[in-house]
PDB file of C-alpha atoms and ligand atoms in Angstrom:
ATOM      1  CA  UNK A   1       5.508  70.969 -44.477  1.00  0.00           C
ATOM      2  CA  UNK A   2       7.536  72.454 -47.327  1.00  0.00           C
ATOM      3  CA  UNK A   3      10.751  70.660 -48.193  1.00  0.00           C
ATOM      4  CA  UNK A   4      12.863  73.816 -47.782  1.00  0.00           C
ATOM      5  CA  UNK A   5      11.461  74.402 -44.266  1.00  0.00           C
ATOM      6  CA  UNK A   6      12.204  70.794 -43.357  1.00  0.00           C
ATOM      7  CA  UNK A   7      15.816  71.189 -44.517  1.00  0.00           C
ATOM      8  CA  UNK A   8      16.247  74.470 -42.647  1.00  0.00           C
ATOM      9  CA  UNK A   9      14.780  72.839 -39.504  1.00  0.00           C
ATOM     10  CA  UNK A  10      17.329  70.045 -39.824  1.00  0.00           C
ATOM     11  CA  UNK A  11      20.120  72.616 -39.676  1.00  0.00           C
ATOM     12  CA  UNK A  12      21.222  72.509 -43.296  1.00  0.00           C
ATOM     13  CA  UNK A  13      21.350  76.272 -43.579  1.00  0.00           C
ATOM     14  CA  UNK A  14      19.160  79.250 -44.348  1.00  0.00           C
ATOM     15  CA  UNK A  15      16.282  79.114 -46.843  1.00  0.00           C
ATOM     16  CA  UNK A  16      18.608  80.524 -49.535  1.00  0.00           C
ATOM     17  CA  UNK A  17      21.328  77.999 -48.707  1.00  0.00           C
ATOM     18  CA  UNK A  18      18.978  75.019 -48.835  1.00  0.00           C
ATOM     19  CA  UNK A  19      17.654  76.237 -52.208  1.00  0.00           C
ATOM     20  CA  UNK A  20      21.221  75.941 -53.507  1.00  0.00           C
ATOM     21  CA  UNK A  21      21.408  72.396 -52.101  1.00  0.00           C
ATOM     22  CA  UNK A  22      18.190  71.499 -53.897  1.00  0.00           C
ATOM     23  CA  UNK A  23      19.587  72.886 -57.162  1.00  0.00           C
ATOM     24  CA  UNK A  24      22.570  70.541 -56.789  1.00  0.00           C
ATOM     25  CA  UNK A  25      20.103  67.620 -57.025  1.00  0.00           C
ATOM     26  CA  UNK A  26      21.501  65.875 -53.961  1.00  0.00           C
ATOM     27  CA  UNK A  27      18.272  65.921 -51.957  1.00  0.00           C
ATOM     28  CA  UNK A  28      16.027  62.875 -52.210  1.00  0.00           C
ATOM     29  CA  UNK A  29      12.572  62.226 -50.827  1.00  0.00           C
ATOM     30  CA  UNK A  30      11.748  58.528 -50.598  1.00  0.00           C
ATOM     31  CA  UNK A  31      14.665  57.813 -52.903  1.00  0.00           C
ATOM     32  CA  UNK A  32      13.678  60.232 -55.688  1.00  0.00           C
ATOM     33  CA  UNK A  33      15.715  63.392 -56.341  1.00  0.00           C
ATOM     34  CA  UNK A  34      13.687  66.516 -55.599  1.00  0.00           C
ATOM     35  CA  UNK A  35      14.609  70.103 -56.410  1.00  0.00           C
ATOM     36  CA  UNK A  36      11.471  72.057 -55.641  1.00  0.00           C
ATOM     37  CA  UNK A  37      11.646  73.950 -52.341  1.00  0.00           C
ATOM     38  CA  UNK A  38       7.849  74.101 -52.341  1.00  0.00           C
ATOM     39  CA  UNK A  39       7.360  70.329 -52.409  1.00  0.00           C
ATOM     40  CA  UNK A  40       5.039  69.332 -49.550  1.00  0.00           C
ATOM     41  CA  UNK A  41       6.360  66.480 -47.460  1.00  0.00           C
ATOM     42  CA  UNK A  42       5.156  64.556 -44.423  1.00  0.00           C
ATOM     43  CA  UNK A  43       7.981  64.972 -41.918  1.00  0.00           C
ATOM     44  CA  UNK A  44       6.942  61.826 -40.007  1.00  0.00           C
ATOM     45  CA  UNK A  45       6.470  59.473 -42.937  1.00  0.00           C
ATOM     46  CA  UNK A  46       8.720  60.628 -45.790  1.00  0.00           C
ATOM     47  CA  UNK A  47      12.416  59.723 -45.857  1.00  0.00           C
ATOM     48  CA  UNK A  48      14.485  62.767 -46.757  1.00  0.00           C
ATOM     49  CA  UNK A  49      18.190  62.374 -47.459  1.00  0.00           C
ATOM     50  CA  UNK A  50      20.998  64.701 -48.476  1.00  0.00           C
ATOM     51  CA  UNK A  51      23.890  63.078 -50.293  1.00  0.00           C
ATOM     52  CA  UNK A  52      22.505  59.751 -49.112  1.00  0.00           C
ATOM     53  CA  UNK A  53      22.434  60.807 -45.427  1.00  0.00           C
ATOM     54  CA  UNK A  54      18.945  60.395 -43.947  1.00  0.00           C
ATOM     55  CA  UNK A  55      17.686  63.406 -41.990  1.00  0.00           C
ATOM     56  CA  UNK A  56      15.522  63.269 -38.910  1.00  0.00           C
ATOM     57  CA  UNK A  57      13.252  66.177 -38.148  1.00  0.00           C
ATOM     58  CA  UNK A  58      13.289  67.318 -34.537  1.00  0.00           C
ATOM     59  CA  UNK A  59      10.698  69.601 -33.024  1.00  0.00           C
ATOM     60  CA  UNK A  60      12.421  69.912 -29.691  1.00  0.00           C
ATOM     61  CA  UNK A  61      16.151  70.203 -29.106  1.00  0.00           C
ATOM     62  CA  UNK A  62      18.075  70.032 -25.822  1.00  0.00           C
ATOM     63  CA  UNK A  63      21.514  71.538 -25.211  1.00  0.00           C
ATOM     64  CA  UNK A  64      23.713  71.079 -22.157  1.00  0.00           C
ATOM     65  CA  UNK A  65      26.071  74.034 -21.780  1.00  0.00           C
ATOM     66  CA  UNK A  66      28.911  74.466 -19.323  1.00  0.00           C
ATOM     67  CA  UNK A  67      28.303  78.175 -18.963  1.00  0.00           C
ATOM     68  CA  UNK A  68      31.415  80.289 -18.542  1.00  0.00           C
ATOM     69  CA  UNK A  69      31.613  83.510 -16.554  1.00  0.00           C
ATOM     70  CA  UNK A  70      30.961  86.719 -18.468  1.00  0.00           C
ATOM     71  CA  UNK A  71      27.978  85.607 -20.556  1.00  0.00           C
ATOM     72  CA  UNK A  72      24.410  86.179 -19.576  1.00  0.00           C
ATOM     73  CA  UNK A  73      21.581  83.654 -19.397  1.00  0.00           C
ATOM     74  CA  UNK A  74      19.408  85.434 -21.942  1.00  0.00           C
ATOM     75  CA  UNK A  75      18.659  85.056 -25.625  1.00  0.00           C
ATOM     76  CA  UNK A  76      19.674  88.585 -26.592  1.00  0.00           C
ATOM     77  CA  UNK A  77      21.419  91.521 -25.008  1.00  0.00           C
ATOM     78  CA  UNK A  78      22.785  94.809 -26.317  1.00  0.00           C
ATOM     79  CA  UNK A  79      25.884  94.814 -24.126  1.00  0.00           C
ATOM     80  CA  UNK A  80      26.937  91.301 -23.163  1.00  0.00           C
ATOM     81  CA  UNK A  81      27.440  88.061 -24.999  1.00  0.00           C
ATOM     82  CA  UNK A  82      24.604  85.664 -24.300  1.00  0.00           C
ATOM     83  CA  UNK A  83      24.543  81.911 -23.851  1.00  0.00           C
ATOM     84  CA  UNK A  84      22.869  81.669 -27.274  1.00  0.00           C
ATOM     85  CA  UNK A  85      25.977  83.174 -28.880  1.00  0.00           C
ATOM     86  CA  UNK A  86      27.887  80.100 -27.653  1.00  0.00           C
ATOM     87  CA  UNK A  87      25.590  77.568 -29.357  1.00  0.00           C
ATOM     88  CA  UNK A  88      25.179  76.634 -33.023  1.00  0.00           C
ATOM     89  CA  UNK A  89      22.917  77.938 -35.798  1.00  0.00           C
ATOM     90  CA  UNK A  90      20.393  75.159 -35.211  1.00  0.00           C
ATOM     91  CA  UNK A  91      19.893  76.333 -31.626  1.00  0.00           C
ATOM     92  CA  UNK A  92      19.283  79.885 -32.815  1.00  0.00           C
ATOM     93  CA  UNK A  93      17.019  78.751 -35.630  1.00  0.00           C
ATOM     94  CA  UNK A  94      15.022  76.593 -33.202  1.00  0.00           C
ATOM     95  CA  UNK A  95      14.839  79.520 -30.776  1.00  0.00           C
ATOM     96  CA  UNK A  96      16.140  77.711 -27.727  1.00  0.00           C
ATOM     97  CA  UNK A  97      16.230  79.571 -24.426  1.00  0.00           C
ATOM     98  CA  UNK A  98      17.836  78.829 -21.066  1.00  0.00           C
ATOM     99  CA  UNK A  99      15.824  76.870 -18.508  1.00  0.00           C
ATOM    100  CA  UNK A 100      16.295  79.237 -15.588  1.00  0.00           C
ATOM    101  CA  UNK A 101      19.147  81.641 -15.112  1.00  0.00           C
ATOM    102  CA  UNK A 102      22.667  81.640 -13.819  1.00  0.00           C
ATOM    103  CA  UNK A 103      24.276  84.944 -12.830  1.00  0.00           C
ATOM    104  CA  UNK A 104      26.798  86.461 -15.231  1.00  0.00           C
ATOM    105  CA  UNK A 105      29.646  85.372 -12.933  1.00  0.00           C
ATOM    106  CA  UNK A 106      28.275  81.856 -12.282  1.00  0.00           C
ATOM    107  CA  UNK A 107      29.582  78.896 -14.267  1.00  0.00           C
ATOM    108  CA  UNK A 108      28.271  75.438 -14.857  1.00  0.00           C
ATOM    109  CA  UNK A 109      25.322  73.433 -16.016  1.00  0.00           C
ATOM    110  CA  UNK A 110      22.708  75.220 -18.069  1.00  0.00           C
ATOM    111  CA  UNK A 111      20.008  73.414 -20.025  1.00  0.00           C
ATOM    112  CA  UNK A 112      18.722  75.181 -23.124  1.00  0.00           C
ATOM    113  CA  UNK A 113      15.702  74.026 -25.085  1.00  0.00           C
ATOM    114  CA  UNK A 114      12.789  75.186 -27.206  1.00  0.00           C
ATOM    115  CA  UNK A 115      10.447  72.923 -25.221  1.00  0.00           C
ATOM    116  CA  UNK A 116       8.446  75.482 -23.255  1.00  0.00           C
ATOM    117  CA  UNK A 117       6.392  72.906 -21.368  1.00  0.00           C
ATOM    118  CA  UNK A 118       9.524  71.182 -20.116  1.00  0.00           C
ATOM    119  CA  UNK A 119      11.070  74.489 -19.024  1.00  0.00           C
ATOM    120  CA  UNK A 120       7.881  75.391 -17.222  1.00  0.00           C
ATOM    121  CA  UNK A 121       7.750  72.013 -15.470  1.00  0.00           C
ATOM    122  CA  UNK A 122      11.420  72.115 -14.424  1.00  0.00           C
ATOM    123  CA  UNK A 123      11.103  75.634 -13.053  1.00  0.00           C
ATOM    124  CA  UNK A 124       7.792  75.098 -11.286  1.00  0.00           C
ATOM    125  CA  UNK A 125       8.241  75.468  -7.496  1.00  0.00           C
ATOM    126  CA  UNK A 126       5.821  72.542  -7.108  1.00  0.00           C
ATOM    127  CA  UNK A 127       8.245  70.138  -8.801  1.00  0.00           C
ATOM    128  CA  UNK A 128      11.015  70.754  -6.235  1.00  0.00           C
ATOM    129  CA  UNK A 129      13.844  70.324  -8.708  1.00  0.00           C
ATOM    130  CA  UNK A 130      17.167  70.148  -6.833  1.00  0.00           C
ATOM    131  CA  UNK A 131      19.919  72.479  -8.006  1.00  0.00           C
ATOM    132  CA  UNK A 132      23.399  71.579  -6.694  1.00  0.00           C
ATOM    133  CA  UNK A 133      26.155  74.185  -6.556  1.00  0.00           C
ATOM    134  CA  UNK A 134      29.825  74.208  -5.703  1.00  0.00           C
ATOM    135  CA  UNK A 135      30.774  77.451  -4.008  1.00  0.00           C
ATOM    136  CA  UNK A 136      34.072  78.943  -3.006  1.00  0.00           C
ATOM    137  CA  UNK A 137      33.314  81.040   0.049  1.00  0.00           C
ATOM    138  CA  UNK A 138      35.247  83.771   1.773  1.00  0.00           C
ATOM    139  CA  UNK A 139      34.834  83.048   5.496  1.00  0.00           C
ATOM    140  CA  UNK A 140      34.619  79.733   7.303  1.00  0.00           C
ATOM    141  CA  UNK A 141      31.264  77.973   7.260  1.00  0.00           C
ATOM    142  CA  UNK A 142      30.517  75.681  10.167  1.00  0.00           C
ATOM    143  CA  UNK A 143      27.920  73.414  11.716  1.00  0.00           C
ATOM    144  CA  UNK A 144      25.763  76.394  12.741  1.00  0.00           C
ATOM    145  CA  UNK A 145      25.562  77.376   9.069  1.00  0.00           C
ATOM    146  CA  UNK A 146      24.654  73.796   8.135  1.00  0.00           C
ATOM    147  CA  UNK A 147      21.817  73.841  10.678  1.00  0.00           C
ATOM    148  CA  UNK A 148      20.625  77.283   9.573  1.00  0.00           C
ATOM    149  CA  UNK A 149      20.449  76.072   5.947  1.00  0.00           C
ATOM    150  CA  UNK A 150      18.578  72.976   7.121  1.00  0.00           C
ATOM    151  CA  UNK A 151      16.054  75.145   9.007  1.00  0.00           C
ATOM    152  CA  UNK A 152      15.579  77.584   6.115  1.00  0.00           C
ATOM    153  CA  UNK A 153      17.415  80.884   5.707  1.00  0.00           C
ATOM    154  CA  UNK A 154      15.354  84.079   5.920  1.00  0.00           C
ATOM    155  CA  UNK A 155      16.178  86.673   3.274  1.00  0.00           C
ATOM    156  CA  UNK A 156      14.789  90.219   3.332  1.00  0.00           C
ATOM    157  CA  UNK A 157      12.074  89.328   0.798  1.00  0.00           C
ATOM    158  CA  UNK A 158      11.776  85.555   1.084  1.00  0.00           C
ATOM    159  CA  UNK A 159      11.884  82.718   3.603  1.00  0.00           C
ATOM    160  CA  UNK A 160      13.899  80.017   1.869  1.00  0.00           C
ATOM    161  CA  UNK A 161      12.915  76.388   1.991  1.00  0.00           C
ATOM    162  CA  UNK A 162      15.297  74.041   3.810  1.00  0.00           C
ATOM    163  CA  UNK A 163      18.530  73.577   1.873  1.00  0.00           C
ATOM    164  CA  UNK A 164      21.567  71.351   2.203  1.00  0.00           C
ATOM    165  CA  UNK A 165      24.961  72.805   2.989  1.00  0.00           C
ATOM    166  CA  UNK A 166      27.982  70.525   3.065  1.00  0.00           C
ATOM    167  CA  UNK A 167      31.397  71.868   3.945  1.00  0.00           C
ATOM    168  CA  UNK A 168      33.887  70.126   1.653  1.00  0.00           C
ATOM    169  CA  UNK A 169      37.152  71.869   2.486  1.00  0.00           C
ATOM    170  CA  UNK A 170      38.183  74.374   5.137  1.00  0.00           C
ATOM    171  CA  UNK A 171      41.164  76.666   4.542  1.00  0.00           C
ATOM    172  CA  UNK A 172      41.600  78.446   7.908  1.00  0.00           C
ATOM    173  CA  UNK A 173      44.870  79.980   6.717  1.00  0.00           C
ATOM    174  CA  UNK A 174      42.944  81.887   3.997  1.00  0.00           C
ATOM    175  CA  UNK A 175      39.702  82.149   5.991  1.00  0.00           C
ATOM    176  CA  UNK A 176      37.898  80.485   3.118  1.00  0.00           C
ATOM    177  CA  UNK A 177      36.139  77.249   2.349  1.00  0.00           C
ATOM    178  CA  UNK A 178      34.653  75.130  -0.401  1.00  0.00           C
ATOM    179  CA  UNK A 179      31.042  74.084   0.075  1.00  0.00           C
ATOM    180  CA  UNK A 180      28.314  72.261  -1.776  1.00  0.00           C
ATOM    181  CA  UNK A 181      24.812  73.683  -1.571  1.00  0.00           C
ATOM    182  CA  UNK A 182      21.569  72.112  -2.759  1.00  0.00           C
ATOM    183  CA  UNK A 183      18.511  74.321  -3.154  1.00  0.00           C
ATOM    184  CA  UNK A 184      15.076  73.572  -4.563  1.00  0.00           C
ATOM    185  CA  UNK A 185      14.100  77.107  -5.442  1.00  0.00           C
ATOM    186  CA  UNK A 186      15.579  79.561  -7.882  1.00  0.00           C
ATOM    187  CA  UNK A 187      15.237  83.047  -6.442  1.00  0.00           C
ATOM    188  CA  UNK A 188      17.406  85.898  -7.664  1.00  0.00           C
ATOM    189  CA  UNK A 189      21.017  85.456  -6.428  1.00  0.00           C
ATOM    190  CA  UNK A 190      19.651  82.876  -4.006  1.00  0.00           C
ATOM    191  CA  UNK A 191      22.831  80.984  -3.113  1.00  0.00           C
ATOM    192  CA  UNK A 192      24.877  84.161  -2.769  1.00  0.00           C
ATOM    193  CA  UNK A 193      22.215  85.760  -0.581  1.00  0.00           C
ATOM    194  CA  UNK A 194      21.829  82.661   1.620  1.00  0.00           C
ATOM    195  CA  UNK A 195      25.578  82.572   2.236  1.00  0.00           C
ATOM    196  CA  UNK A 196      25.626  86.343   2.817  1.00  0.00           C
ATOM    197  CA  UNK A 197      22.815  85.914   5.371  1.00  0.00           C
ATOM    198  CA  UNK A 198      25.317  83.829   7.366  1.00  0.00           C
ATOM    199  CA  UNK A 199      27.934  86.602   7.202  1.00  0.00           C
ATOM    200  CA  UNK A 200      30.109  85.005   4.508  1.00  0.00           C
ATOM    201  CA  UNK A 201      30.608  85.714   0.811  1.00  0.00           C
ATOM    202  CA  UNK A 202      30.428  83.528  -2.285  1.00  0.00           C
ATOM    203  CA  UNK A 203      33.474  84.324  -4.407  1.00  0.00           C
ATOM    204  CA  UNK A 204      32.937  81.683  -7.093  1.00  0.00           C
ATOM    205  CA  UNK A 205      29.881  79.642  -7.960  1.00  0.00           C
ATOM    206  CA  UNK A 206      29.364  76.697 -10.271  1.00  0.00           C
ATOM    207  CA  UNK A 207      26.191  74.684 -10.857  1.00  0.00           C
ATOM    208  CA  UNK A 208      26.866  70.947 -10.821  1.00  0.00           C
ATOM    209  CA  UNK A 209      23.394  69.563 -11.420  1.00  0.00           C
ATOM    210  CA  UNK A 210      19.787  70.403 -12.056  1.00  0.00           C
ATOM    211  CA  UNK A 211      17.241  67.681 -11.358  1.00  0.00           C
ATOM    212  CA  UNK A 212      18.434  64.511 -13.087  1.00  0.00           C
ATOM    213  CA  UNK A 213      21.024  66.322 -15.249  1.00  0.00           C
ATOM    214  CA  UNK A 214      24.664  66.414 -14.148  1.00  0.00           C
ATOM    215  CA  UNK A 215      27.418  68.666 -15.417  1.00  0.00           C
ATOM    216  CA  UNK A 216      29.530  66.570 -17.768  1.00  0.00           C
ATOM    217  CA  UNK A 217      33.149  66.588 -16.549  1.00  0.00           C
ATOM    218  CA  UNK A 218      34.288  66.205 -20.189  1.00  0.00           C
ATOM    219  CA  UNK A 219      32.580  69.452 -21.119  1.00  0.00           C
ATOM    220  CA  UNK A 220      35.084  72.306 -20.891  1.00  0.00           C
ATOM    221  CA  UNK A 221      33.888  75.682 -19.644  1.00  0.00           C
ATOM    222  CA  UNK A 222      32.078  77.343 -22.544  1.00  0.00           C
ATOM    223  CA  UNK A 223      31.502  74.049 -24.385  1.00  0.00           C
ATOM    224  CA  UNK A 224      28.138  72.439 -25.081  1.00  0.00           C
ATOM    225  CA  UNK A 225      26.663  69.247 -26.417  1.00  0.00           C
ATOM    226  CA  UNK A 226      23.185  67.929 -27.132  1.00  0.00           C
ATOM    227  CA  UNK A 227      21.602  65.808 -24.400  1.00  0.00           C
ATOM    228  CA  UNK A 228      22.152  62.100 -24.893  1.00  0.00           C
ATOM    229  CA  UNK A 229      19.150  59.799 -25.412  1.00  0.00           C
ATOM    230  CA  UNK A 230      19.606  58.570 -21.833  1.00  0.00           C
ATOM    231  CA  UNK A 231      19.559  62.124 -20.479  1.00  0.00           C
ATOM    232  CA  UNK A 232      16.458  62.974 -22.505  1.00  0.00           C
ATOM    233  CA  UNK A 233      14.797  59.855 -21.092  1.00  0.00           C
ATOM    234  CA  UNK A 234      15.554  61.124 -17.582  1.00  0.00           C
ATOM    235  CA  UNK A 235      13.478  64.205 -18.398  1.00  0.00           C
ATOM    236  CA  UNK A 236      10.405  62.014 -18.919  1.00  0.00           C
ATOM    237  CA  UNK A 237       9.822  62.284 -15.159  1.00  0.00           C
ATOM    238  CA  UNK A 238       8.503  65.814 -15.767  1.00  0.00           C
ATOM    239  CA  UNK A 239       5.504  64.324 -17.585  1.00  0.00           C
ATOM    240  CA  UNK A 240       5.545  66.561 -20.673  1.00  0.00           C
ATOM    241  CA  UNK A 241       5.983  65.603 -24.341  1.00  0.00           C
ATOM    242  CA  UNK A 242       9.681  65.585 -25.271  1.00  0.00           C
TER     243      UNK A 242
HETATM  244  N1  LIG B 301      22.318  81.379  -6.895  1.00  0.00           N
HETATM  245  C1  LIG B 301      23.040  82.488  -7.129  1.00  0.00           C
HETATM  246  O1  LIG B 301      23.269  83.278  -6.233  1.00  0.00           O
HETATM  247  N2  LIG B 301      23.495  82.693  -8.379  1.00  0.00           N
HETATM  248  C2  LIG B 301      23.283  81.838  -9.391  1.00  0.00           C
HETATM  249  O2  LIG B 301      23.752  82.079 -10.511  1.00  0.00           O
HETATM  250  C3  LIG B 301      22.547  80.683  -9.140  1.00  0.00           C
HETATM  251  C4  LIG B 301      22.066  80.471  -7.884  1.00  0.00           C
END
């Protein structure tokens, strides 16, 4: 590939910006200073460095976002801010997209990547990827609700697969409770509709995990980080190139 494309891919700026870097004569390929943006390099074999710092070319990138309320799980939107607006230029340049959706008012774990095969595998109903949510519910959920979730809730357009409902805290004085819900599907508004089918209402929802990925408690709402090597290794179970 061309040297300027390699540098852009590594997040060093736009094509124009990396041309300026090349002019400064601080880019080396295999130890020799290079200034031509058109130079053809082998991204696997050649060692490219800027100011002595060796660059590694990544095809796929993986971002873990603690999605805040008020942004939508899309890559562009005319009205609302999107999750992509919260990430960095590399994410936008690499055209990452969210793996599945969270509602505008749902917070929590969202994986974003440009690895389409991985997204497809994680969202495939056949893979049964668990999604764990913490919900604040108006109304008191009880053992009958737990059993109904276990049996499979029927929605107007879909019979849900068995799901796990655990009541964590009951607040009878406020007629509310805190519950954890694990589902394996990802239908539109699924958790809210399952709770509504039991005559209660989700007032706040946060995703805690998706498959092997857990929400990082260090990650403030709205903050993101790249997946760690260990987390990326956990994604190997989906059997696609990473
Ligand atoms: N279920 C919902 O109802 N909303 C979400 O954002 C995710 C799961």
